[in-house]
């Protein structure tokens, strides 16, 4: 069986989801406490820390529709603004915030599946073209294929792959975000990856 | 270990989610198995491709968020006063109804509205006399007495709906 990837594995690339966190800065928990005591600046600091990560997660889930992704990202931070007091220190703040994002994305898909959409009618089959090559894939054509293959997955599998591979959350953290068992994370992730690799094989006619 | 047993755990192997013993056993197998090694390469490459996935927010993201939060604040302030406003809307007509209806009485077979105009005091004799000289023939003055502290009303024929 041949590799579905043309390029060599780049072992120098490391996922650094927390690279923006600086130990000299106040922790998320401190910022949330300050916000609950009336500090709007602390809330804005939280937005600064997480806006790109949350947007990236949502952008990936909604198949690179930027306008919808930004709108939903704003909803996540509005939800945080209204319900910050619900955050308990039992889990990491990032886990809590991503679970809000997950729910908002699921609601988006539920409501959009019920909604009559002229856009869907006129753009049927053109979804894959929504990806902006110039914006996203200057450096790697293979990445486009990977993203297109991932876009064919159901949303729950897309979420799990993104949280693991892009955000580098542990299986335990993913189970907290998605509110599922660790065993389900394990099996769903494995199944999703098999589907993607199989889809890439078909695209490349390398059966 | 057989390839079939290994393949089930390859995803966890790539994610570094296995314990040391299992991880070592799989590593040993992969080193000697080209097929499983290639599968690990595929999984790792997929992982790395996604790790490089880029996205960027529009520059006006925070401005728009700020606007939406202000709307939320405005709404929440409105919601805070909503019960009070609802109470006022319900209570004011009730009070008015009670006050108004008690001031309607039957006089000479017709309904008269009694509009309270005040109490007389010892120094109000002049005022009292002014009230008794009402120009409107439809209105009559009704006082409980001319002594100080008497309640005085103007009787106005009651026309429903006016």
Coordinates of C-alpha atoms in Angstrom, one line a residue:
Chain A
X1 CA 0.0 0.0 0.0
X2 CA 1.5 3.3 -1.0
X3 CA 1.5 6.5 0.9
X4 CA -1.3 8.8 0.0
X5 CA 0.9 11.8 0.6
X6 CA 3.4 12.9 -2.1
X7 CA 5.6 14.9 0.2
X8 CA 7.9 13.7 2.9
X9 CA 6.7 13.9 6.5
X10 CA 8.0 17.1 8.0
X11 CA 9.1 16.2 11.4
X12 CA 10.1 19.7 12.3
X13 CA 6.5 20.9 12.4
X14 CA 5.2 20.9 15.9
X15 CA 1.8 21.7 17.1
X16 CA 2.0 24.5 19.7
X17 CA -1.5 25.3 20.7
X18 CA -0.5 27.2 23.8
X19 CA 2.4 29.1 22.3
X20 CA 0.6 32.4 22.9
X21 CA 0.4 31.8 26.6
X22 CA 2.9 33.7 28.7
X23 CA 3.4 32.7 32.3
X24 CA 4.2 36.3 33.2
X25 CA 0.6 37.2 32.2
X26 CA -2.5 36.5 34.4
X27 CA -4.0 33.1 34.0
X28 CA -7.4 32.7 32.3
X29 CA -9.0 32.0 35.7
X30 CA -7.7 35.2 37.1
X31 CA -9.0 37.2 34.1
X32 CA -12.4 35.6 34.4
X33 CA -12.5 36.4 38.1
X34 CA -11.5 40.0 37.3
X35 CA -14.2 40.2 34.6
X36 CA -16.8 38.9 37.0
X37 CA -15.8 41.7 39.3
X38 CA -16.5 44.3 36.6
X39 CA -13.2 44.5 34.6
X40 CA -14.1 44.8 31.0
X41 CA -10.4 44.9 30.1
X42 CA -10.0 41.4 31.5
X43 CA -12.8 40.2 29.2
X44 CA -11.1 41.9 26.2
X45 CA -7.8 40.2 27.1
X46 CA -9.6 36.8 27.1
X47 CA -11.0 37.7 23.6
X48 CA -7.5 38.5 22.4
X49 CA -6.1 35.3 23.7
X50 CA -8.7 33.0 22.2
X51 CA -10.4 34.7 19.2
X52 CA -8.1 33.2 16.5
X53 CA -8.2 29.7 18.0
X54 CA -12.0 29.7 18.4
X55 CA -12.4 31.3 14.9
X56 CA -10.1 28.6 13.4
X57 CA -12.1 25.8 15.0
X58 CA -15.4 27.2 13.8
X59 CA -14.1 28.2 10.4
X60 CA -13.0 24.6 9.9
X61 CA -16.4 23.2 11.0
X62 CA -18.4 25.5 8.8
X63 CA -16.3 24.5 5.8
X64 CA -14.4 27.7 5.4
X65 CA -17.4 30.1 5.2
X66 CA -15.7 33.1 6.7
X67 CA -18.7 35.3 7.3
X68 CA -20.6 32.6 9.1
X69 CA -17.5 31.6 11.0
X70 CA -16.9 35.2 12.3
X71 CA -20.5 35.6 13.2
X72 CA -20.5 32.3 15.2
X73 CA -17.2 33.3 16.8
X74 CA -18.8 36.5 18.1
X75 CA -21.6 34.4 19.5
X76 CA -19.2 32.3 21.4
X77 CA -17.7 35.4 23.1
X78 CA -21.1 36.9 23.7
X79 CA -22.1 33.6 25.4
X80 CA -19.0 33.9 27.5
X81 CA -19.8 37.5 28.3
X82 CA -23.3 36.4 29.6
X83 CA -22.3 33.2 31.2
X84 CA -18.7 33.6 32.5
X85 CA -20.0 32.9 36.0
X86 CA -20.8 29.4 34.9
X87 CA -17.2 28.6 34.5
X88 CA -16.0 26.3 37.3
X89 CA -12.3 25.7 37.8
X90 CA -12.9 22.0 37.4
X91 CA -11.7 22.0 33.8
X92 CA -9.3 24.2 31.8
X93 CA -10.8 27.4 30.6
X94 CA -9.9 26.6 27.0
X95 CA -11.9 23.3 27.4
X96 CA -14.8 25.3 28.6
X97 CA -14.6 27.9 25.8
X98 CA -14.3 25.2 23.1
X99 CA -17.3 23.4 24.5
X100 CA -19.3 26.6 24.1
X101 CA -18.0 26.9 20.5
X102 CA -19.0 23.2 19.8
X103 CA -22.5 23.8 21.0
X104 CA -22.9 27.0 18.9
X105 CA -21.6 25.2 15.8
X106 CA -24.1 22.3 16.4
X107 CA -27.0 24.8 16.8
X108 CA -25.9 26.4 13.6
X109 CA -26.0 23.1 11.7
X110 CA -29.4 22.2 13.3
X111 CA -31.0 25.6 12.4
X112 CA -29.4 25.7 8.9
X113 CA -30.7 22.3 8.1
X114 CA -34.2 23.5 8.9
X115 CA -33.8 26.7 7.1
X116 CA -34.8 27.1 3.5
X117 CA -31.7 28.3 1.8
X118 CA -31.6 29.8 -1.6
X119 CA -27.8 29.8 -1.3
X120 CA -27.8 26.1 -1.0
X121 CA -29.9 25.7 -4.1
X122 CA -27.8 28.0 -6.3
X123 CA -24.5 26.8 -4.9
X124 CA -25.3 23.1 -4.8
X125 CA -22.1 21.2 -5.5
X126 CA -20.0 24.3 -5.4
X127 CA -19.2 24.0 -1.7
X128 CA -15.7 22.9 -2.3
X129 CA -15.1 26.0 -4.4
X130 CA -15.8 28.1 -1.3
X131 CA -12.2 27.5 -0.2
X132 CA -10.1 30.4 -1.0
X133 CA -6.9 29.0 -2.5
X134 CA -5.0 32.3 -2.5
X135 CA -5.8 32.9 1.1
X136 CA -5.2 29.4 2.5
X137 CA -3.1 27.2 0.4
X138 CA -0.2 29.1 -1.1
X139 CA 2.4 26.8 0.3
X140 CA 0.9 23.3 0.1
X141 CA -1.4 21.9 -2.5
X142 CA -1.7 18.7 -0.5
X143 CA -3.3 20.6 2.3
X144 CA -6.1 21.6 0.1
X145 CA -6.8 18.0 -0.7
X146 CA -6.7 17.1 3.0
X147 CA -9.1 19.9 3.9
X148 CA -11.5 18.9 1.1
X149 CA -11.4 15.3 2.3
X150 CA -12.1 16.5 5.9
X151 CA -15.0 18.7 4.7
X152 CA -16.7 15.5 3.5
X153 CA -16.8 14.1 7.0
X154 CA -19.8 14.6 9.3
X155 CA -19.4 17.6 11.7
X156 CA -18.8 15.4 14.8
X157 CA -15.8 13.8 13.1
X158 CA -14.5 17.1 11.8
X159 CA -14.6 18.5 15.3
X160 CA -12.7 15.6 16.8
X161 CA -10.0 15.6 14.2
X162 CA -9.5 19.4 14.5
X163 CA -9.4 19.4 18.3
X164 CA -6.8 16.6 18.3
X165 CA -4.6 17.6 15.3
X166 CA -4.8 21.3 15.3
X167 CA -5.5 22.2 18.9
X168 CA -3.5 19.2 20.3
X169 CA -6.1 18.6 23.0
X170 CA -5.7 15.2 24.8
X171 CA -8.4 12.6 24.4
X172 CA -9.6 13.4 27.9
X173 CA -9.9 17.1 27.2
X174 CA -11.7 16.3 23.9
X175 CA -14.1 14.1 25.8
X176 CA -14.9 17.0 28.1
X177 CA -15.4 19.5 25.3
X178 CA -17.6 17.2 23.3
X179 CA -19.2 15.6 26.3
X180 CA -18.6 12.1 25.2
X181 CA -16.6 9.2 26.6
X182 CA -12.8 8.8 26.1
X183 CA -13.5 5.5 24.3
X184 CA -15.8 7.3 21.9
X185 CA -13.1 9.9 21.2
X186 CA -10.6 7.1 20.5
X187 CA -12.9 5.2 18.1
X188 CA -14.4 8.2 16.4
X189 CA -11.0 9.7 15.7
X190 CA -9.6 6.5 14.3
X191 CA -12.7 6.0 12.1
X192 CA -12.5 9.7 10.9
X193 CA -8.8 9.4 10.0
X194 CA -9.4 6.2 8.1
X195 CA -12.2 7.8 6.1
X196 CA -9.9 10.8 5.2
X197 CA -7.0 8.6 4.2
X198 CA -9.3 6.4 2.2
X199 CA -10.8 9.5 0.5
X200 CA -7.3 10.8 -0.3
X201 CA -6.4 7.5 -1.8
X202 CA -9.5 7.6 -4.1
X203 CA -8.7 11.2 -5.1
X204 CA -5.1 10.2 -6.0
X205 CA -6.2 6.9 -7.6
X206 CA -3.8 5.0 -5.4
X207 CA -5.9 2.1 -4.3
Chain B
X1 CA 2.0 -8.6 17.6
X2 CA -0.1 -8.9 14.4
X3 CA -0.7 -6.0 12.1
X4 CA -4.4 -6.2 12.7
X5 CA -3.9 -5.7 16.5
X6 CA -1.5 -2.9 15.8
X7 CA -3.7 -1.0 13.4
X8 CA -6.4 -0.5 15.9
X9 CA -4.0 1.5 18.1
X10 CA -2.1 3.4 15.5
X11 CA -4.2 6.5 15.9
X12 CA -3.5 6.6 19.6
X13 CA 0.2 5.9 18.9
X14 CA 0.4 8.9 16.6
X15 CA -1.4 11.0 19.2
X16 CA 1.0 9.8 22.0
X17 CA -2.0 8.5 24.0
X18 CA -0.7 5.1 24.8
X19 CA 1.1 4.0 27.9
X20 CA 4.9 3.4 27.8
X21 CA 4.7 -0.4 27.4
X22 CA 2.1 -0.3 24.6
X23 CA 3.9 2.5 22.8
X24 CA 7.2 0.7 22.9
X25 CA 5.6 -2.6 21.6
X26 CA 4.0 -0.7 18.7
X27 CA 7.2 1.2 17.9
X28 CA 9.1 -2.1 17.8
X29 CA 6.6 -3.6 15.4
X30 CA 6.6 -0.5 13.1
X31 CA 10.3 -0.6 12.8
X32 CA 10.1 -4.0 11.3
X33 CA 6.8 -3.6 9.3
X34 CA 6.7 -1.5 6.2
X35 CA 2.9 -1.5 5.9
X36 CA 2.2 -0.3 9.4
X37 CA 5.1 2.1 9.2
X38 CA 3.5 3.7 6.1
X39 CA 0.1 3.9 7.9
X40 CA 1.8 5.8 10.7
X41 CA 3.4 8.1 8.1
X42 CA -0.1 8.7 6.6
X43 CA -1.6 9.5 10.0
X44 CA 1.3 11.7 11.0
X45 CA 1.2 13.6 7.7
X46 CA -2.6 14.1 8.1
X47 CA -2.0 15.4 11.6
X48 CA 0.8 17.8 10.4
X49 CA -1.2 19.1 7.5
X50 CA -4.1 20.0 9.8
X51 CA -1.7 21.6 12.3
X52 CA -0.7 23.9 9.5
X53 CA -4.2 24.9 8.7
X54 CA -4.4 28.7 8.8
X55 CA -7.3 31.0 9.2
X56 CA -7.5 34.7 10.0
X57 CA -10.2 37.0 11.3
X58 CA -11.2 40.2 9.7
X59 CA -9.7 43.3 11.3
X60 CA -13.1 44.6 12.4
X61 CA -14.0 41.5 14.4
X62 CA -13.6 43.2 17.8
X63 CA -15.4 46.3 16.7
X64 CA -18.4 44.2 15.7
X65 CA -18.2 42.1 18.8
X66 CA -18.1 45.3 20.9
X67 CA -21.3 46.5 19.1
X68 CA -23.1 43.2 19.8
X69 CA -22.1 43.2 23.4
X70 CA -23.5 46.7 23.8
X71 CA -26.7 45.5 22.4
X72 CA -26.7 42.6 24.9
X73 CA -26.1 45.1 27.7
X74 CA -28.9 47.3 26.5
X75 CA -31.3 44.3 26.3
X76 CA -30.3 43.0 29.7
X77 CA -31.0 46.5 31.2
X78 CA -34.4 46.5 29.6
X79 CA -35.1 43.0 30.9
X80 CA -34.1 44.1 34.4
X81 CA -36.7 46.8 34.4
X82 CA -39.3 44.7 32.5
X83 CA -41.1 43.4 35.7
X84 CA -41.2 46.9 37.1
X85 CA -42.6 48.3 33.8
X86 CA -45.1 45.4 33.7
X87 CA -46.2 46.1 37.2
X88 CA -46.7 49.8 36.5
X89 CA -48.7 49.0 33.4
X90 CA -50.9 46.7 35.4
X91 CA -51.1 48.6 38.7
X92 CA -51.7 52.2 37.3
X93 CA -55.0 51.3 35.5
X94 CA -56.1 49.3 38.5
X95 CA -55.5 52.2 40.9
X96 CA -57.1 54.6 38.5
X97 CA -60.1 52.3 38.2
X98 CA -60.5 52.0 41.9
X99 CA -60.0 55.7 42.6
X100 CA -62.3 56.7 39.7
X101 CA -65.1 54.2 40.4
X102 CA -65.3 55.2 44.1
X103 CA -65.7 58.7 43.0
X104 CA -68.8 57.9 40.9
X105 CA -72.0 58.0 42.8
X106 CA -75.7 58.1 42.1
X107 CA -77.4 61.4 42.6
X108 CA -81.1 62.2 41.7
X109 CA -81.2 59.0 39.6
X110 CA -78.3 59.9 37.4
X111 CA -74.6 59.2 37.8
X112 CA -72.3 61.9 39.0
X113 CA -68.6 61.9 39.2
X114 CA -67.2 63.4 42.3
X115 CA -64.0 65.1 41.6
X116 CA -62.1 65.7 44.9
X117 CA -60.7 69.2 45.0
X118 CA -59.4 69.4 48.5
X119 CA -60.1 70.1 52.2
X120 CA -61.2 73.3 53.7
X121 CA -59.1 74.8 56.4
X122 CA -59.8 77.6 58.8
X123 CA -58.1 80.1 56.5
X124 CA -59.8 78.7 53.4
X125 CA -63.1 80.5 53.8
X126 CA -62.4 82.7 50.8
X127 CA -61.3 79.7 48.8
X128 CA -64.4 77.8 49.9
X129 CA -66.6 80.6 48.7
X130 CA -64.8 80.7 45.4
X131 CA -65.6 77.0 44.9
X132 CA -69.2 77.6 45.7
X133 CA -69.5 80.1 42.8
X134 CA -68.8 77.7 40.0
X135 CA -69.7 79.0 36.6
X136 CA -70.6 75.7 35.0
X137 CA -74.2 75.0 35.8
X138 CA -73.6 71.3 35.3
X139 CA -71.2 71.2 38.2
X140 CA -72.2 71.3 41.8
X141 CA -70.0 71.6 44.9
X142 CA -70.4 69.0 47.5
X143 CA -68.8 69.6 50.8
X144 CA -69.1 67.6 54.0
X145 CA -69.4 71.0 55.7
X146 CA -68.0 74.5 55.9
X147 CA -65.9 73.8 58.9
X148 CA -62.1 73.4 58.7
X149 CA -61.0 70.0 57.3
X150 CA -64.2 69.3 55.4
X151 CA -63.7 67.3 52.2
X152 CA -64.9 69.1 49.1
X153 CA -65.9 67.6 45.7
X154 CA -67.2 68.9 42.5
X155 CA -70.2 66.9 41.2
X156 CA -70.0 66.4 37.4
X157 CA -72.6 64.4 35.5
X158 CA -70.9 61.2 34.4
X159 CA -70.9 60.5 30.8
X160 CA -69.5 57.0 30.1
X161 CA -66.6 57.0 27.6
X162 CA -65.7 60.7 28.1

